[in-house]
Coordinates of C-alpha atoms in Angstrom, one line a residue:
Chain A
M579 CA -0.4 0.1 0.2
T580 CA 1.2 3.7 -0.7
D581 CA 2.1 5.3 2.5
V582 CA 2.5 8.7 1.7
A583 CA 2.8 10.3 5.1
A584 CA 4.4 13.6 5.4
F585 CA 8.5 12.6 5.1
S586 CA 11.0 15.4 3.8
F587 CA 14.7 15.7 3.8
N588 CA 17.6 17.7 2.9
K589 CA 20.0 15.6 0.8
L590 CA 20.3 12.7 -1.3
V591 CA 23.4 12.0 -3.5
I592 CA 22.5 9.4 -6.7
F593 CA 25.4 7.6 -8.0
G594 CA 24.6 7.1 -11.7
V595 CA 21.7 9.4 -13.4
G596 CA 20.3 7.1 -15.5
L597 CA 16.4 5.9 -15.4
I598 CA 16.5 4.7 -12.1
G599 CA 18.4 7.0 -10.4
G600 CA 16.8 10.2 -12.4
S601 CA 13.1 8.8 -11.8
L602 CA 14.0 8.9 -8.0
A603 CA 15.5 12.2 -8.2
R604 CA 12.6 13.3 -10.5
A605 CA 9.6 12.0 -7.8
L606 CA 11.2 13.2 -4.9
R607 CA 12.0 16.6 -6.1
E608 CA 8.6 17.0 -7.4
R609 CA 7.0 16.4 -4.3
G610 CA 9.1 18.5 -2.5
E611 CA 8.2 21.1 -5.5
R612 CA 4.3 21.1 -5.1
G613 CA 4.8 21.4 -1.6
E614 CA 4.1 18.3 -0.1
A615 CA 5.6 17.9 3.2
T616 CA 7.4 14.5 1.6
G617 CA 10.0 15.6 -0.8
V618 CA 14.0 16.6 -0.6
R619 CA 15.3 19.8 -0.7
T620 CA 18.3 19.3 -3.0
V621 CA 19.7 16.3 -5.3
V622 CA 23.3 15.7 -6.1
G623 CA 23.8 13.8 -9.1
V624 CA 27.3 12.1 -9.4
G625 CA 28.6 10.2 -12.3
R626 CA 31.7 9.7 -14.9
S627 CA 30.0 11.1 -18.0
S628 CA 30.2 14.8 -17.8
A629 CA 27.7 15.1 -20.4
S630 CA 25.6 12.9 -19.0
M631 CA 25.8 14.7 -15.9
A632 CA 25.3 18.4 -17.7
R633 CA 22.2 16.7 -19.2
A634 CA 20.9 16.0 -16.2
L635 CA 21.3 19.1 -14.4
E636 CA 19.8 20.4 -17.6
L637 CA 16.6 18.9 -17.4
G638 CA 16.3 19.2 -13.5
V639 CA 16.9 16.1 -13.1
V640 CA 19.0 17.1 -10.3
D641 CA 20.2 20.8 -8.7
E642 CA 23.9 19.6 -8.6
T643 CA 26.4 17.6 -10.0
A644 CA 29.8 16.6 -8.8
A645 CA 31.9 14.3 -10.6
L646 CA 32.7 11.2 -8.9
G647 CA 36.7 11.6 -9.5
D648 CA 36.7 14.9 -8.2
D649 CA 37.5 14.6 -3.8
V650 CA 36.7 18.2 -3.5
A651 CA 32.9 18.0 -5.4
L652 CA 32.7 14.6 -3.7
R653 CA 33.3 15.4 -0.1
A654 CA 31.0 18.4 -1.0
A655 CA 28.4 16.5 -2.2
L656 CA 28.4 13.8 0.3
S657 CA 29.2 16.5 3.4
G658 CA 25.7 15.7 5.1
A659 CA 23.8 13.9 2.9
D660 CA 21.0 11.6 4.1
F661 CA 20.6 9.4 2.0
V662 CA 23.3 7.8 -1.0
L663 CA 21.6 6.4 -3.5
L664 CA 24.1 4.1 -5.5
A665 CA 21.9 3.5 -9.4
A666 CA 24.8 1.7 -11.4
P667 CA 25.7 -1.1 -12.3
V668 CA 26.2 -4.0 -9.7
A669 CA 29.9 -4.6 -10.7
Q670 CA 30.5 -1.3 -9.7
T671 CA 29.5 -1.3 -5.9
Q672 CA 32.2 -2.3 -4.4
P673 CA 34.4 -0.1 -5.9
L674 CA 32.2 2.7 -5.6
L675 CA 31.5 2.4 -2.0
E676 CA 35.2 2.1 -1.6
R677 CA 35.5 5.6 -3.7
I678 CA 33.0 7.2 -1.6
A679 CA 33.8 5.6 2.4
P680 CA 36.5 8.2 3.4
F681 CA 33.7 11.6 2.6
L682 CA 31.3 8.8 4.2
D683 CA 29.5 11.3 7.4
A684 CA 28.3 8.4 10.1
G685 CA 24.5 9.1 9.5
T686 CA 24.1 8.8 6.1
I687 CA 22.1 5.8 4.7
V688 CA 23.4 4.1 1.9
T689 CA 20.9 1.9 -0.3
D690 CA 21.0 0.7 -4.0
A691 CA 18.9 -0.5 -7.1
G692 CA 20.7 -3.7 -7.8
S693 CA 19.1 -6.4 -9.8
T694 CA 21.2 -9.0 -7.8
K695 CA 21.2 -8.9 -3.5
S696 CA 24.0 -11.5 -2.8
D697 CA 26.7 -10.4 -4.3
V698 CA 25.9 -6.3 -3.8
V699 CA 25.7 -7.3 -0.2
A700 CA 29.1 -9.2 -0.1
S701 CA 30.4 -6.5 -2.5
A702 CA 28.9 -4.1 0.2
R703 CA 31.0 -5.8 3.1
A704 CA 34.2 -5.8 1.4
A705 CA 33.4 -2.2 1.0
L706 CA 32.2 -0.7 4.1
G707 CA 33.7 -3.2 6.7
A708 CA 32.4 -2.2 10.1
R709 CA 30.0 0.7 8.7
I710 CA 27.9 -2.0 7.0
G711 CA 25.2 -1.2 8.8
Q712 CA 25.2 2.0 7.1
F713 CA 24.3 0.6 3.7
V714 CA 20.6 -1.3 3.3
P715 CA 20.2 -3.5 0.1
G716 CA 17.5 -2.2 -2.0
H717 CA 15.5 -3.1 -5.8
P718 CA 13.6 -0.9 -6.9
I719 CA 11.5 -2.9 -9.5
A720 CA 10.9 -1.0 -12.6
G721 CA 12.3 0.1 -15.7
R722 CA 11.9 1.2 -19.8
E723 CA 13.7 -0.1 -22.6
A724 CA 14.6 3.8 -22.8
S725 CA 17.9 4.6 -20.2
G726 CA 19.9 7.8 -19.0
P727 CA 18.8 10.9 -17.7
D728 CA 16.5 11.7 -20.8
A729 CA 14.4 8.7 -19.5
A730 CA 13.7 9.7 -16.3
L731 CA 10.2 10.1 -15.4
P732 CA 8.3 11.2 -11.8
D733 CA 6.4 8.2 -11.8
L734 CA 8.2 5.6 -12.8
Y735 CA 7.7 4.1 -9.5
V736 CA 4.1 4.7 -9.1
N737 CA 2.4 1.3 -7.8
R738 CA 5.9 -0.4 -8.0
N739 CA 7.4 -2.9 -5.4
V740 CA 10.7 -2.0 -4.0
V741 CA 12.5 -4.7 -2.0
L742 CA 14.6 -3.9 1.0
C743 CA 17.0 -6.6 1.7
P744 CA 17.5 -5.2 5.8
L745 CA 21.1 -6.4 7.2
P746 CA 21.3 -7.7 10.7
E747 CA 23.5 -4.9 11.5
N748 CA 20.9 -2.2 9.8
A749 CA 19.1 -0.2 12.8
P750 CA 15.9 -0.3 12.2
E751 CA 15.0 3.4 11.9
A752 CA 17.6 3.5 8.7
V753 CA 15.6 0.5 7.7
E754 CA 12.3 2.8 8.0
R755 CA 13.8 5.6 6.3
V756 CA 15.0 4.0 3.3
A757 CA 11.5 2.5 2.8
A758 CA 9.8 6.6 3.8
M759 CA 11.7 7.8 1.5
W760 CA 10.8 5.5 -1.7
R761 CA 7.3 5.1 -0.4
A762 CA 7.1 9.1 -0.9
T763 CA 7.8 8.3 -5.2
G764 CA 4.6 6.2 -4.8
A765 CA 6.1 2.9 -4.6
C766 CA 5.1 -0.3 -2.3
V767 CA 8.2 -1.3 -0.1
R768 CA 8.9 -5.0 1.0
E769 CA 11.4 -6.8 2.8
M770 CA 13.5 -10.3 2.1
T771 CA 16.2 -11.5 2.9
P772 CA 19.1 -11.2 -0.1
E773 CA 18.6 -14.9 -0.9
Q774 CA 15.2 -15.0 -0.8
H775 CA 15.4 -11.4 -3.6
D776 CA 17.9 -13.8 -6.1
R777 CA 15.8 -16.8 -6.2
V778 CA 12.5 -14.9 -6.0
L779 CA 14.2 -12.7 -9.1
A780 CA 15.9 -15.4 -10.4
S781 CA 12.6 -17.3 -11.1
V782 CA 10.2 -14.6 -12.4
S783 CA 12.7 -12.4 -13.9
H784 CA 16.0 -13.8 -15.0
L785 CA 15.3 -16.7 -16.2
P786 CA 12.6 -15.9 -19.1
H787 CA 14.7 -13.7 -20.4
V788 CA 17.7 -16.3 -20.8
L789 CA 14.9 -18.5 -22.4
S790 CA 13.7 -15.7 -24.5
F791 CA 17.2 -14.6 -25.6
A792 CA 17.7 -18.5 -26.4
L793 CA 15.2 -19.2 -28.6
V794 CA 16.0 -16.0 -30.6
E795 CA 19.4 -17.9 -30.7
Q796 CA 18.1 -20.8 -31.8
I797 CA 16.4 -19.6 -34.7
L798 CA 19.0 -17.5 -35.6
S799 CA 21.1 -20.7 -36.0
S800 CA 18.7 -23.0 -37.8
P801 CA 18.3 -23.2 -41.4
D802 CA 15.6 -21.9 -42.1
A803 CA 15.9 -18.9 -40.1
A804 CA 14.3 -16.2 -42.1
L805 CA 11.4 -18.4 -43.1
K806 CA 10.4 -18.8 -39.6
F807 CA 11.1 -15.1 -38.6
S808 CA 8.7 -13.8 -42.0
F809 CA 6.0 -16.2 -40.4
A810 CA 6.6 -15.2 -36.2
A811 CA 3.3 -14.0 -35.0
G812 CA 1.8 -12.8 -31.9
G813 CA 3.2 -15.7 -29.4
F814 CA 6.8 -15.5 -31.1
R815 CA 6.2 -11.4 -30.7
D816 CA 5.4 -11.5 -26.5
F817 CA 7.4 -14.6 -25.8
T818 CA 10.9 -12.8 -27.2
R819 CA 10.0 -9.2 -26.4
I820 CA 12.6 -9.6 -23.6
A821 CA 15.0 -11.1 -25.8
A822 CA 15.2 -6.7 -27.2
S823 CA 16.6 -5.9 -23.3
S824 CA 20.1 -4.8 -22.8
P825 CA 22.9 -7.4 -23.3
E826 CA 25.3 -5.6 -21.2
M827 CA 22.9 -5.5 -18.4
W828 CA 21.6 -9.4 -18.4
R829 CA 25.0 -10.2 -18.8
D830 CA 25.7 -8.6 -15.5
V831 CA 22.6 -10.2 -14.1
C832 CA 22.8 -13.3 -15.1
V833 CA 27.0 -13.5 -13.6
A834 CA 26.2 -11.8 -10.9
N835 CA 23.6 -14.2 -9.8
R836 CA 24.3 -17.5 -11.1
A837 CA 23.7 -19.4 -8.3
A838 CA 20.3 -18.9 -7.8
L839 CA 20.2 -18.6 -11.5
L840 CA 21.0 -21.9 -12.3
D841 CA 19.0 -23.8 -9.6
E842 CA 15.6 -22.1 -11.4
L843 CA 17.0 -23.0 -15.2
D844 CA 17.4 -26.4 -13.9
A845 CA 14.5 -27.4 -12.6
Y846 CA 12.7 -25.7 -15.8
T847 CA 15.1 -28.3 -17.7
A848 CA 14.0 -30.9 -16.0
V849 CA 10.5 -30.0 -16.4
L850 CA 10.9 -29.5 -20.2
A851 CA 12.4 -33.2 -19.8
R852 CA 8.8 -34.5 -18.5
L853 CA 6.8 -32.4 -21.2
R854 CA 9.2 -34.0 -23.9
A855 CA 8.6 -37.4 -22.7
A856 CA 5.3 -36.2 -22.9
I857 CA 5.1 -35.6 -26.2
E858 CA 7.6 -37.9 -27.6
A859 CA 4.9 -40.4 -26.1
G860 CA 2.3 -38.6 -27.4
D861 CA 0.5 -38.3 -24.3
G862 CA -2.1 -36.0 -24.3
A863 CA -3.6 -36.1 -21.2
A864 CA -0.3 -35.4 -19.6
L865 CA 0.0 -32.7 -22.0
E866 CA -3.6 -31.4 -21.1
A867 CA -2.7 -31.1 -17.0
V868 CA 0.3 -28.9 -17.3
F869 CA -1.2 -26.8 -19.3
T870 CA -4.1 -26.3 -17.6
R871 CA -2.1 -25.9 -14.6
S872 CA -0.2 -23.0 -15.9
R873 CA -3.4 -21.3 -17.9
V874 CA -5.5 -21.6 -14.3
A875 CA -2.1 -20.3 -12.3
R876 CA -1.4 -17.5 -14.9
S877 CA -5.0 -16.3 -15.4
E878 CA -5.3 -16.1 -11.6
W879 CA -1.8 -13.9 -11.8
Q880 CA -3.2 -11.4 -14.3
E881 CA -6.9 -11.6 -12.1
Q882 CA -5.2 -10.4 -9.3
R883 CA -2.7 -8.5 -10.8
T884 CA -5.6 -6.3 -12.6
A885 CA -7.5 -5.9 -9.3
G886 CA -4.8 -5.1 -7.2
A887 CA -3.6 -2.5 -9.6
A888 CA -7.2 -0.9 -9.7
L889 CA -7.2 -0.9 -6.0
G890 CA -3.3 0.8 -6.4
D891 CA -1.7 -2.1 -4.7
A892 CA 2.0 -2.5 -5.9
S893 CA 1.5 -6.5 -6.8
K894 CA 1.2 -5.1 -10.4
Chain B
M711 CA -0.2 -8.7 -50.5
T712 CA -3.3 -8.3 -50.7
D713 CA -4.9 -8.9 -53.9
V714 CA -9.0 -7.9 -53.8
A715 CA -9.4 -8.9 -57.9
A716 CA -12.7 -9.8 -58.5
F717 CA -14.2 -12.9 -57.1
S718 CA -17.7 -14.2 -56.1
F719 CA -18.7 -17.7 -55.7
N720 CA -22.0 -19.2 -54.7
K721 CA -21.7 -21.6 -51.8
L722 CA -19.1 -21.7 -48.8
V723 CA -19.8 -25.0 -45.9
I724 CA -18.0 -24.1 -43.1
F725 CA -17.5 -27.2 -40.7
G726 CA -17.2 -25.6 -37.1
V727 CA -18.3 -22.3 -37.0
G728 CA -16.3 -20.9 -34.3
L729 CA -13.6 -17.8 -34.3
I730 CA -12.1 -18.9 -37.9
G731 CA -14.6 -20.8 -39.6
G732 CA -16.9 -18.0 -38.5
S733 CA -14.7 -15.1 -39.8
L734 CA -13.8 -16.3 -43.4
A735 CA -18.1 -16.3 -43.6
R736 CA -18.0 -12.7 -42.0
A737 CA -15.4 -11.7 -44.1
L738 CA -16.7 -12.9 -47.3
R739 CA -20.8 -12.2 -46.6
E740 CA -19.9 -9.3 -46.0
R741 CA -17.8 -7.6 -49.3
G742 CA -21.1 -9.9 -50.5
E743 CA -23.5 -7.2 -49.2
R744 CA -21.4 -4.7 -49.8
G745 CA -21.5 -4.9 -53.2
E746 CA -17.5 -5.6 -54.5
A747 CA -17.5 -8.0 -57.0
T748 CA -16.1 -10.2 -54.3
G749 CA -18.1 -12.6 -51.9
V750 CA -20.1 -15.2 -51.4
R751 CA -24.0 -15.7 -52.1
T752 CA -24.9 -18.3 -49.2
V753 CA -22.6 -19.5 -46.5
V754 CA -23.8 -23.3 -44.5
G755 CA -22.5 -23.9 -41.4
V756 CA -22.3 -27.2 -40.3
G757 CA -21.6 -28.5 -36.5
R758 CA -22.4 -30.5 -33.7
S759 CA -23.9 -28.3 -31.4
S760 CA -27.0 -27.0 -32.4
A761 CA -27.0 -24.1 -29.9
S762 CA -23.6 -22.9 -31.7
M763 CA -25.4 -23.2 -35.0
A764 CA -28.7 -21.5 -34.0
R765 CA -26.4 -19.2 -32.4
A766 CA -24.4 -18.4 -35.5
L767 CA -27.7 -18.4 -37.6
E768 CA -28.9 -15.7 -34.9
L769 CA -25.6 -13.2 -35.6
G770 CA -25.9 -13.5 -39.3
V771 CA -22.7 -15.2 -38.6
V772 CA -24.1 -18.1 -41.3
D773 CA -27.3 -18.1 -43.8
E774 CA -28.2 -22.2 -43.1
T775 CA -26.9 -24.8 -41.2
A776 CA -27.0 -28.1 -41.1
A777 CA -26.7 -30.5 -38.6
L778 CA -23.5 -33.3 -38.9
G779 CA -25.5 -35.6 -37.8
D780 CA -28.7 -35.7 -40.7
D781 CA -27.9 -36.8 -43.8
V782 CA -29.9 -35.1 -45.8
A783 CA -29.5 -32.0 -44.7
L784 CA -26.2 -32.4 -45.4
R785 CA -26.2 -33.7 -48.8
A786 CA -28.3 -30.6 -49.6
A787 CA -25.7 -27.8 -47.7
L788 CA -22.7 -30.0 -50.1
S789 CA -24.8 -29.7 -52.8
G790 CA -23.4 -27.5 -55.4
A791 CA -20.8 -26.3 -52.9
D792 CA -18.0 -24.1 -54.6
F793 CA -15.5 -24.6 -51.2
V794 CA -15.9 -26.8 -48.3
L795 CA -13.7 -25.3 -45.2
L796 CA -12.4 -27.7 -42.1
A797 CA -12.7 -25.6 -39.1
A798 CA -12.9 -28.1 -36.4
P799 CA -9.6 -29.7 -34.2
V800 CA -7.6 -31.7 -36.6
A801 CA -7.9 -34.4 -35.0
Q802 CA -11.3 -34.9 -37.0
T803 CA -10.3 -34.6 -40.0
Q804 CA -10.3 -37.7 -41.2
P805 CA -14.1 -38.4 -39.7
L806 CA -15.2 -35.5 -41.2
L807 CA -13.8 -36.3 -44.6
E808 CA -15.6 -39.9 -44.0
R809 CA -18.4 -38.4 -43.2
I810 CA -18.7 -36.1 -46.0
A811 CA -17.5 -38.0 -48.6
P812 CA -20.4 -39.7 -50.1
F813 CA -22.0 -36.3 -50.4
L814 CA -18.8 -34.6 -52.2
D815 CA -19.2 -32.8 -55.7
A816 CA -16.9 -33.5 -57.8
G817 CA -16.1 -29.9 -58.6
T818 CA -15.5 -28.9 -54.6
I819 CA -12.6 -27.8 -53.0
V820 CA -11.9 -28.5 -50.0
T821 CA -9.6 -26.7 -47.8
D822 CA -8.6 -26.9 -44.0
A823 CA -7.8 -24.3 -41.1
G824 CA -5.6 -26.6 -39.3
S825 CA -2.5 -25.6 -36.7
T826 CA -1.0 -28.7 -38.1
K827 CA 0.0 -29.8 -41.7
S828 CA 1.1 -33.4 -42.3
D829 CA -1.0 -35.7 -40.1
V830 CA -3.9 -33.5 -41.8
V831 CA -2.8 -34.5 -45.4
A832 CA -2.1 -38.2 -44.1
S833 CA -5.6 -38.0 -43.0
A834 CA -7.1 -37.1 -46.0
R835 CA -5.6 -38.9 -47.5
A836 CA -7.0 -41.9 -45.8
A837 CA -10.2 -40.5 -45.8
L838 CA -10.1 -38.9 -49.8
G839 CA -7.9 -41.8 -51.7
A840 CA -8.5 -41.1 -54.7
R841 CA -10.4 -37.9 -54.5
I842 CA -7.3 -36.8 -52.7
G843 CA -6.8 -33.9 -55.1
Q844 CA -9.8 -32.4 -54.0
F845 CA -8.3 -31.3 -51.2
V846 CA -5.8 -28.3 -50.8
P847 CA -4.1 -28.2 -47.2
G848 CA -4.6 -24.5 -45.8
H849 CA -3.7 -22.6 -42.2
P850 CA -4.8 -19.6 -42.1
I851 CA -2.5 -17.8 -39.1
A852 CA -4.9 -16.0 -37.5
G853 CA -6.6 -15.8 -34.2
R854 CA -8.1 -14.4 -30.4
E855 CA -8.4 -15.5 -27.1
A856 CA -12.4 -15.8 -27.8
S857 CA -13.9 -18.7 -29.6
G858 CA -17.3 -19.5 -30.8
P859 CA -19.4 -17.9 -33.1
D860 CA -19.6 -14.7 -31.3
A861 CA -16.1 -14.0 -31.7
A862 CA -16.1 -14.0 -35.0
L863 CA -15.0 -10.9 -37.2
P864 CA -15.0 -10.3 -40.5
D865 CA -11.4 -9.0 -40.8
L866 CA -10.2 -11.2 -38.5
Y867 CA -7.4 -12.1 -41.4
V868 CA -6.9 -8.8 -42.7
N869 CA -3.2 -8.5 -43.4
R870 CA -2.3 -12.0 -42.2
N871 CA -0.6 -15.1 -43.4
V872 CA -2.6 -17.9 -44.6
V873 CA -0.5 -20.5 -45.7
L874 CA -1.2 -22.9 -49.0
C875 CA 0.6 -26.1 -48.8
P876 CA -0.6 -27.6 -52.1
L877 CA -0.1 -31.6 -53.0
P878 CA 1.2 -32.7 -56.1
E879 CA -2.2 -34.0 -57.0
N880 CA -4.3 -30.5 -56.5
A881 CA -4.9 -29.0 -60.0
P882 CA -3.4 -25.2 -59.9
E883 CA -6.7 -23.9 -60.6
A884 CA -8.2 -25.3 -57.3
V885 CA -5.1 -24.1 -55.6
E886 CA -5.8 -20.6 -56.8
R887 CA -9.3 -20.3 -56.3
V888 CA -8.7 -21.3 -52.9
A889 CA -5.9 -18.5 -52.5
A890 CA -8.4 -15.8 -54.1
M891 CA -11.2 -16.8 -51.0
W892 CA -8.0 -16.4 -48.8
R893 CA -7.4 -13.0 -50.4
A894 CA -11.1 -12.1 -50.5
T895 CA -10.9 -11.7 -46.5
G896 CA -7.7 -9.5 -46.7
A897 CA -5.3 -11.9 -46.4
C898 CA -1.7 -12.8 -47.8
V899 CA -1.7 -16.4 -49.0
R900 CA 1.5 -17.8 -49.3
E901 CA 2.7 -21.5 -50.5
M902 CA 5.1 -24.3 -48.4
T903 CA 5.1 -28.0 -48.2
P904 CA 3.4 -29.5 -45.3
E905 CA 6.8 -31.0 -44.2
Q906 CA 8.4 -27.0 -44.4
H907 CA 5.4 -26.0 -42.0
D908 CA 5.4 -28.1 -39.4
R909 CA 9.0 -27.2 -39.1
V910 CA 8.3 -23.5 -39.3
L911 CA 5.3 -23.4 -37.2
A912 CA 7.0 -25.5 -34.7
S913 CA 9.7 -23.0 -34.5
V914 CA 7.9 -19.7 -33.8
S915 CA 4.6 -21.1 -32.4
H916 CA 4.4 -23.9 -30.9
L917 CA 7.7 -24.7 -28.9
P918 CA 7.0 -20.9 -27.5
H919 CA 3.9 -22.2 -26.4
V920 CA 5.8 -25.5 -24.9
L921 CA 8.4 -23.1 -23.3
S922 CA 5.9 -20.9 -21.6
F923 CA 3.4 -23.4 -20.1
A924 CA 7.1 -24.9 -19.0
L925 CA 7.9 -21.9 -16.9
V926 CA 4.6 -21.6 -15.1
E927 CA 4.6 -25.3 -14.5
Q928 CA 8.1 -25.0 -13.4
I929 CA 7.0 -21.7 -10.4
L930 CA 4.1 -23.8 -9.7
S931 CA 6.1 -26.6 -8.2
S932 CA 8.7 -24.6 -6.6
P933 CA 8.6 -23.9 -2.4
D934 CA 7.9 -20.3 -3.2
A935 CA 5.4 -19.8 -5.9
A936 CA 3.2 -17.8 -3.7
L937 CA 6.1 -15.0 -3.6
K938 CA 7.5 -15.5 -7.1
F939 CA 4.0 -15.0 -8.8
S940 CA 3.6 -11.6 -6.2
F941 CA 6.9 -10.4 -7.7
A942 CA 5.9 -11.1 -11.4
A943 CA 5.7 -7.9 -13.5
G944 CA 6.6 -7.1 -16.9
G945 CA 9.0 -9.5 -18.4
F946 CA 7.2 -12.2 -16.7
R947 CA 4.0 -11.3 -18.3
D948 CA 5.1 -10.9 -21.7
F949 CA 6.5 -14.1 -21.4
T950 CA 3.9 -16.2 -20.0
R951 CA 0.9 -14.4 -22.3
I952 CA 0.6 -17.5 -24.2
A953 CA 0.5 -19.8 -21.0
A954 CA -3.0 -18.1 -20.8
S955 CA -4.0 -20.5 -24.5
S956 CA -6.4 -23.2 -24.8
P957 CA -4.8 -26.3 -23.0
E958 CA -7.0 -28.7 -25.3
M959 CA -6.0 -27.0 -28.5
W960 CA -2.3 -26.9 -27.3
R961 CA -2.6 -30.6 -26.6
D962 CA -3.6 -31.5 -30.0
V963 CA -0.9 -29.7 -31.4
C964 CA 2.1 -30.6 -30.0
V965 CA 0.6 -34.6 -30.4
A966 CA -0.3 -33.9 -34.2
N967 CA 3.3 -32.1 -34.9
R968 CA 5.0 -33.6 -32.2
A969 CA 8.0 -34.9 -34.8
A970 CA 8.9 -31.0 -35.9
L971 CA 8.6 -30.1 -32.7
L972 CA 10.5 -32.5 -30.7
D973 CA 13.2 -31.6 -33.3
E974 CA 12.8 -27.9 -32.5
L975 CA 13.1 -28.4 -28.7
D976 CA 15.8 -30.8 -28.7
A977 CA 17.7 -28.0 -30.7
Y978 CA 16.4 -24.9 -27.6
T979 CA 17.8 -27.7 -25.0
A980 CA 20.9 -27.4 -26.8
V981 CA 21.0 -23.6 -26.7
L982 CA 20.4 -23.5 -23.4
A983 CA 22.7 -26.4 -22.3
R984 CA 25.4 -23.5 -23.5
L985 CA 24.3 -21.0 -21.7
R986 CA 24.1 -22.8 -18.4
A987 CA 27.8 -23.8 -19.1
A988 CA 28.2 -19.8 -19.7
I989 CA 26.2 -19.3 -16.6
E990 CA 28.2 -20.7 -14.8
A991 CA 31.8 -20.4 -15.9
G992 CA 31.0 -16.4 -15.4
D993 CA 31.4 -16.1 -18.5
G994 CA 30.0 -12.7 -20.0
A995 CA 31.5 -12.6 -22.9
A996 CA 30.1 -15.5 -24.6
L997 CA 26.4 -14.2 -23.0
E998 CA 26.8 -11.1 -24.2
A999 CA 27.6 -12.3 -27.8
V1000 CA 24.2 -14.0 -27.7
F1001 CA 22.4 -12.0 -25.9
T1002 CA 23.4 -9.1 -28.4
R1003 CA 22.9 -11.4 -31.6
S1004 CA 18.9 -12.2 -30.0
R1005 CA 18.6 -8.5 -29.7
V1006 CA 19.8 -7.2 -32.7
A1007 CA 17.3 -10.2 -34.4
R1008 CA 14.1 -9.4 -32.6
S1009 CA 14.5 -5.5 -33.5
E1010 CA 15.1 -5.6 -36.6
W1011 CA 12.3 -8.4 -37.0
Q1012 CA 9.8 -5.9 -35.0
E1013 CA 10.7 -2.8 -37.4
Q1014 CA 10.2 -5.2 -40.3
R1015 CA 6.9 -6.3 -39.1
T1016 CA 6.3 -2.6 -38.6
A1017 CA 6.9 -1.4 -41.3
G1018 CA 5.2 -4.3 -43.0
A1019 CA 2.3 -3.3 -41.6
A1020 CA 2.2 0.4 -42.5
L1021 CA 2.7 -0.8 -46.1
G1022 CA 0.0 -2.8 -45.9
D1023 CA 2.1 -6.4 -45.7
A1024 CA 1.1 -9.3 -44.1
S1025 CA 4.3 -10.1 -42.4
K1026 CA 3.2 -9.0 -39.6

């Protein structure tokens, strides 16, 4: 449920002002501007691309920018920050945290937006050591095809799920403050352990992407590829939509979450083997049983999703 | 390309007045009614469900109906028919053809709408024997979730592909007449052998359905099923949309087309094995190569599809 209790704070520093970081900035700044009791006074964007930072400033996505390599600017940016959001590729988690640690106030809460959590937690522990309590792992489950500061939308997170994976070292108030910040964007905040997160996301997001990429790859490698593509219609379109996703992002996700992903892939391969046997045997009854179960579950899921969206619930 | 040359004929008999048969009827009858030079004078619907036949009549989808089990009515229905369309489940091909063969005029062309062709051809040969030349195998590639006579749409086939799989025994004029009939609905007619058809459809339609059903099944069988479904979002939605398809229809398709489907499934499983190895090894470069190829191919396919649709081309 969206909890729009009054929540305002002074400064947010975003590392990576693309779709994810930029949209958080816009969501919070717009609320601040509307005079609502929820919002942020200052958003500082930090990145490696000066062109991207300039664009973010120009668009009004952030109030200020700082170059990651500039000690003075970085220190100033982080001074007095309430929150830091890491919105860069997960592989940069450890280098980024090592970079900012010397300038990090004791009271600043650091959170992230990575698609995977176990690896991010390990990186954070390595970088922050005894200060790990300042890091609250998070994952806003939202996205669009577009990227960069131009893609940032103030309502990207409305009715979306944001998963927080609190660590034992996190003070409950720190977790609650991060939750409140995300709720201020219209998101619904939910909690899981990092391991649970990685399993769940492997199952309903990472594996489907791999399966979709694999189908296109398989067709490409076959003799009648052009003819096949020319006859591909609606079912193919839906099934392979996610095969148009960013190869770099999904490469990183697969490597980062490989343990959980392999578990899901192995379970999936076992189901395929069962179906193969039924198909080969012409066992219509077995196939119908599986297809019926799937259809019922998929239809119920869609209904709940539609009903939830109508009620403003974030499990959409 | 849509060829709307003048083409009119007297009588079409449709076995199965559901989405597929009903839409053909509506497409042709509406053209006849609009006074265009293309259309049919009389459409007779034949089925087993009197309620369904009554509804088709009531809706004006057909002009007349006949009960399949009624010899007198069936004989009258088929007398002087230009075309017969079999629009019933493919498993009924042989019984249906055996049923109508005694009443079939020598000049009537029989065609079908089945999702599979090799099995349909075998059934037709068994039922018609030396009269096989009267049977032109066909597959209109179109569909919607809805079924029954209420689902029939006059524009269902506009810009859609209809595949004809001419047999050696078919007179070229017979094939051309069936093609003209389908073009009159706005469809684009293409030709393949039955074997080629089954391979192509296995690849871009049948296999994706199996893979989609399999994912939902795999999640259902896992410990965190409810949690997983509650976090399933856009990628899952698109990938599993076709898992809401008719279990009965897809059971029949899988059994009917199992030879080609198994070939595609085995090729797919091999790609998955390659990806599994790359994931396990953390081989980002290998993954990125596959994902990039897939994304490029999928994007190009989408662009051609969009451009084709804009031009009114039927490879949409």
